[in-house]
CSV table of C-alpha atoms in Angstrom, one decimal:
chain,number,residue,atom,x,y,z
A,1315,MET,CA,35.5,-8.2,-18.0
A,1316,SER,CA,32.3,-7.4,-16.0
A,1317,LYS,CA,32.0,-8.1,-12.4
A,1318,THR,CA,30.1,-11.1,-11.0
A,1319,LYS,CA,26.9,-9.9,-9.3
A,1320,ALA,CA,26.3,-11.4,-5.9
A,1321,PHE,CA,22.8,-11.3,-4.3
A,1322,ILE,CA,22.4,-11.9,-0.6
A,1323,SER,CA,19.0,-12.6,1.0
A,1324,THR,CA,17.7,-14.0,4.3
A,1325,ILE,CA,15.1,-16.7,4.2
A,1326,PRO,CA,11.9,-15.8,6.1
A,1327,PHE,CA,10.3,-17.5,9.1
A,1328,GLN,CA,6.6,-17.5,8.2
A,1329,GLY,CA,5.0,-20.9,8.7
A,1330,LYS,CA,1.5,-22.3,8.2
A,1331,ASP,CA,-1.7,-20.7,9.2
A,1332,LYS,CA,-3.0,-22.7,12.3
A,1333,ARG,CA,-6.6,-22.4,11.1
A,1334,THR,CA,-6.3,-23.3,7.4
A,1335,GLY,CA,-2.9,-25.1,7.3
A,1336,GLU,CA,-1.9,-23.0,4.4
A,1337,ASP,CA,1.6,-21.5,4.0
A,1338,MET,CA,1.6,-17.9,5.3
A,1339,LEU,CA,4.4,-16.8,3.0
A,1340,LYS,CA,2.4,-15.6,0.1
A,1341,ALA,CA,3.5,-14.2,-3.3
A,1342,VAL,CA,2.7,-10.4,-3.3
A,1343,HIS,CA,3.4,-7.4,-5.5
A,1344,TYR,CA,5.8,-4.9,-4.2
A,1345,GLU,CA,5.5,-1.4,-5.5
A,1346,PRO,CA,9.0,0.0,-6.2
A,1347,LYS,CA,9.7,3.1,-4.1
A,1348,GLY,CA,12.5,5.4,-5.3
A,1349,ASN,CA,13.9,3.0,-7.8
A,1350,THR,CA,12.0,1.9,-10.9
A,1351,ARG,CA,14.5,-0.9,-11.6
A,1352,LEU,CA,12.8,-2.8,-8.7
A,1353,ALA,CA,9.5,-3.1,-10.6
A,1354,TYR,CA,8.4,-6.7,-10.8
A,1355,GLY,CA,5.4,-9.0,-10.6
A,1356,SER,CA,4.4,-11.1,-7.6
A,1357,THR,CA,7.1,-12.7,-5.5
A,1358,ARG,CA,7.7,-14.1,-2.0
A,1359,PHE,CA,11.2,-12.7,-1.9
A,1360,PRO,CA,12.1,-9.0,-2.4
A,1361,ILE,CA,15.6,-10.1,-3.6
A,1362,ILE,CA,13.9,-11.5,-6.8
A,1363,PRO,CA,13.0,-8.0,-8.2
A,1364,VAL,CA,16.5,-6.9,-7.3
A,1365,ILE,CA,18.0,-9.7,-9.3
A,1366,ASN,CA,15.6,-9.1,-12.2
A,1367,GLY,CA,16.3,-5.4,-12.2
A,1368,TYR,CA,20.1,-5.5,-12.0
A,1369,ALA,CA,21.2,-8.7,-13.7
A,1370,GLU,CA,21.2,-8.9,-17.5
A,1371,LYS,CA,21.2,-11.8,-19.9
A,1372,GLY,CA,24.6,-13.5,-19.9
A,1373,ASP,CA,25.6,-12.0,-16.5
A,1374,ARG,CA,27.4,-14.3,-14.1
A,1375,ILE,CA,25.4,-14.2,-10.8
A,1376,ARG,CA,25.8,-15.7,-7.4
A,1377,VAL,CA,22.8,-16.0,-5.0
A,1378,VAL,CA,23.5,-16.4,-1.3
A,1379,ALA,CA,20.8,-17.5,1.1
A,1380,ILE,CA,21.1,-16.9,4.9
A,1381,LEU,CA,19.2,-19.9,6.2
A,1382,THR,CA,18.3,-20.1,9.9
A,1383,ALA,CA,18.0,-23.5,11.5
A,1384,GLY,CA,14.3,-24.5,11.8
A,1385,GLU,CA,11.5,-26.2,9.9
A,1386,ASN,CA,9.8,-23.1,8.7
A,1387,TYR,CA,13.0,-21.6,7.3
A,1388,ARG,CA,13.9,-24.8,5.5
A,1389,HIS,CA,10.4,-25.3,4.1
A,1390,ASN,CA,10.4,-21.7,2.6
A,1391,TYR,CA,13.9,-22.3,1.2
A,1392,ASP,CA,13.2,-25.7,-0.4
A,1393,GLU,CA,9.6,-25.1,-1.5
A,1394,TYR,CA,9.8,-21.5,-2.7
A,1395,PHE,CA,13.2,-19.7,-2.7
A,1396,THR,CA,15.1,-22.3,-4.8
A,1397,LYS,CA,12.3,-22.4,-7.3
A,1398,GLU,CA,11.9,-18.7,-7.8
A,1399,VAL,CA,15.6,-18.1,-8.1
A,1400,SER,CA,16.1,-21.0,-10.6
A,1401,GLU,CA,13.1,-20.0,-12.7
A,1402,LEU,CA,14.2,-16.4,-12.9
A,1403,ALA,CA,17.8,-17.4,-13.8
A,1404,ALA,CA,16.5,-19.7,-16.6
A,1405,GLN,CA,14.0,-17.1,-17.8
A,1406,ASN,CA,16.5,-14.3,-18.0
A,1407,GLY,CA,19.5,-16.3,-19.2
A,1408,TYR,CA,22.0,-15.7,-16.3
A,1409,GLU,CA,25.1,-17.8,-15.8
A,1410,PHE,CA,24.2,-19.3,-12.5
A,1411,ASP,CA,25.6,-22.4,-10.7
A,1412,GLY,CA,23.0,-22.7,-7.9
A,1413,ILE,CA,22.4,-21.1,-4.5
A,1414,GLU,CA,25.1,-20.9,-1.9
A,1415,VAL,CA,23.8,-21.2,1.7
A,1416,ILE,CA,25.0,-19.7,5.0
A,1417,THR,CA,23.5,-21.6,7.9
A,1418,THR,CA,22.9,-19.9,11.2
A,1419,PRO,CA,21.3,-20.9,14.5
A,1420,ASP,CA,17.9,-19.5,15.5
A,1421,SER,CA,19.4,-17.3,18.2
A,1422,GLU,CA,20.0,-13.6,18.7
A,1423,ASP,CA,23.0,-13.8,21.0
A,1424,ILE,CA,26.2,-11.9,20.1
A,1425,GLU,CA,28.2,-15.0,19.2
A,1426,THR,CA,25.7,-15.9,16.6
A,1427,GLN,CA,25.7,-12.4,15.1
A,1428,LEU,CA,29.5,-12.3,15.0
A,1429,LYS,CA,29.7,-15.8,13.3
A,1430,LEU,CA,27.1,-14.7,10.7
A,1431,PHE,CA,29.2,-11.5,10.0
A,1432,ALA,CA,32.3,-13.7,9.5
A,1433,ASP,CA,30.4,-16.1,7.2
A,1434,ILE,CA,29.0,-13.3,5.1
A,1435,ILE,CA,32.4,-11.6,4.6
A,1436,GLY,CA,33.9,-15.0,3.9
A,1437,ILE,CA,31.4,-15.7,1.0
A,1438,ILE,CA,31.9,-12.3,-0.8
A,1439,ASN,CA,34.7,-12.5,-3.3
A,1440,ASP,CA,37.0,-9.8,-4.7
A,1441,ASP,CA,35.9,-8.2,-7.9
A,1442,GLU,CA,32.1,-8.5,-7.2
A,1443,GLU,CA,29.1,-6.2,-7.3
A,1444,VAL,CA,27.1,-7.0,-4.2
A,1445,TYR,CA,23.3,-6.6,-3.7
A,1446,ALA,CA,21.3,-7.4,-0.6
A,1447,CYS,CA,17.8,-7.7,0.8
A,1448,ILE,CA,17.3,-6.7,4.4
A,1449,THR,CA,13.6,-7.6,4.7
A,1450,TYR,CA,13.7,-10.9,6.6
A,1451,GLY,CA,15.6,-12.2,9.7
A,1452,THR,CA,15.7,-11.1,13.3
A,1453,LYS,CA,16.3,-7.5,14.2
A,1454,PRO,CA,20.1,-7.8,14.4
A,1455,THR,CA,20.3,-9.4,10.9
A,1456,PRO,CA,20.1,-6.3,8.8
A,1457,ILE,CA,22.8,-4.7,11.1
A,1458,VAL,CA,25.0,-7.7,10.5
A,1459,GLN,CA,24.4,-7.5,6.7
A,1460,PHE,CA,25.3,-3.8,6.6
A,1461,LEU,CA,28.5,-4.4,8.6
A,1462,ALA,CA,29.5,-7.2,6.2
A,1463,LEU,CA,28.8,-5.1,3.2
A,1464,ASN,CA,30.8,-2.3,4.7
A,1465,TYR,CA,33.7,-4.6,5.3
A,1466,ALA,CA,33.6,-6.0,1.7
A,1467,TYR,CA,33.3,-2.5,0.2
A,1468,LYS,CA,36.3,-1.2,2.1
A,1469,LEU,CA,38.6,-4.2,2.6
A,1470,LYS,CA,38.0,-6.6,-0.3
A,1471,LYS,CA,39.5,-5.9,-3.7
A,1472,ASN,CA,37.4,-4.1,-6.2
A,1473,VAL,CA,34.0,-4.7,-4.5
A,1474,SER,CA,31.1,-2.4,-5.1
A,1475,ILE,CA,27.6,-2.2,-3.6
A,1476,GLY,CA,24.8,-2.2,-6.1
A,1477,CYS,CA,21.6,-2.0,-4.2
A,1478,VAL,CA,20.3,-2.7,-0.7
A,1479,ALA,CA,16.5,-3.3,-0.7
A,1480,TYR,CA,13.8,-3.6,1.9
A,1481,GLY,CA,10.3,-5.0,1.2
A,1482,ARG,CA,7.5,-3.7,3.5
A,1483,PHE,CA,4.4,-5.9,3.6
A,1484,MET,CA,1.3,-4.0,4.7
A,1485,HIS,CA,-0.6,-6.5,6.8
A,1486,ALA,CA,-3.5,-4.2,7.7
A,1487,ASP,CA,-3.9,-2.6,4.2
A,1488,PRO,CA,-6.9,-4.0,2.4
A,1489,ASN,CA,-5.4,-2.7,-0.9
A,1490,ASN,CA,-2.1,-4.5,-0.2
A,1491,ASN,CA,0.0,-1.4,-0.9
A,1492,ASN,CA,3.3,-3.2,-0.3
A,1493,GLY,CA,6.5,-1.3,-1.0
A,1494,LEU,CA,10.0,-2.2,-2.1
A,1495,TYR,CA,12.4,0.5,-0.9
A,1496,ASP,CA,15.9,1.2,-2.1
A,1497,GLN,CA,18.0,1.7,1.0
A,1498,THR,CA,21.4,1.9,-0.7
A,1499,ALA,CA,21.9,5.5,0.3
A,1500,LEU,CA,22.0,4.5,4.0
A,1501,PHE,CA,24.9,2.2,3.3
A,1502,TYR,CA,26.9,5.0,1.5
A,1503,MET,CA,26.1,7.4,4.3
A,1504,ASP,CA,28.4,5.5,6.5
A,1505,SER,CA,31.3,6.1,4.1
A,1506,ILE,CA,30.5,9.8,4.1
A,1507,VAL,CA,30.5,10.0,7.8
A,1508,ASN,CA,33.9,8.2,8.0
A,1509,LYS,CA,35.3,10.6,5.4
A,1510,LEU,CA,34.0,13.7,7.3
A,1511,ALA,CA,35.6,12.2,10.5
A,1512,ASP,CA,38.9,11.6,8.8
A,1513,ILE,CA,39.2,15.2,7.6
A,1514,LYS,CA,37.8,16.5,10.9
A,1515,ALA,CA,35.1,18.5,9.2
A,1516,PRO,CA,34.3,21.6,11.3
A,1517,ASP,CA,30.5,21.3,10.8
A,1518,PRO,CA,29.7,17.7,9.7
A,1519,GLU,CA,26.0,18.0,10.4
A,1520,THR,CA,25.6,21.0,8.1
A,1521,ALA,CA,27.7,19.2,5.4
A,1522,ILE,CA,25.5,16.1,5.5
A,1523,ARG,CA,22.3,18.1,5.4
A,1524,ALA,CA,23.6,20.0,2.4
A,1525,MET,CA,24.5,16.8,0.6
A,1526,LEU,CA,21.0,15.4,1.4
A,1527,GLY,CA,19.3,18.6,0.4
A,1528,ILE,CA,17.6,18.8,3.8
A,1529,GLY,CA,18.6,22.3,4.8
A,1530,GLY,CA,19.2,23.8,8.3
A,1531,TYR,CA,17.8,22.9,11.6
């Protein structure tokens, strides 16, 4: 039996343009960087190409939205995120029961981050393949997501990490050369570091550089 695939994404803050009144969260094309499976058309949410690239017809998927308290976040979730996810699920034929929401205050204090960490690890189930987008949210949010993925990978039963993606929007680029970057190797680097520490590797920096094909100092 194949694993359920869980996709976790943070809802963005962008509101309306004060001059025009139009929504600032626009659908854009992200050029896949380092992973051709992330190729997709236009979207407002980089998690959409991740779902499209990794979930196949008939797959059971779960979509988890980290929703910060506030009008802009709620608008972007209700108006855009739910529609894009539902349309993609219907188009590609996934088994999908709707979006699960983790709510969090609009705050960067440590209590908020620890609560978010606990909520994310609580929503990831055993026997799942987990994917995440770290594009949106406050600066601590991707750190919290990485910590939660690390917990699930090491302490949940039969959990694997499929892809961690980051979408870069080039505001100043007239050609809109936006990129969708596969950052999964950064996640697995943490496990490598832990293993090197466990075996007390005599020269861990050299070992890491050899694995990465970087070479010496």
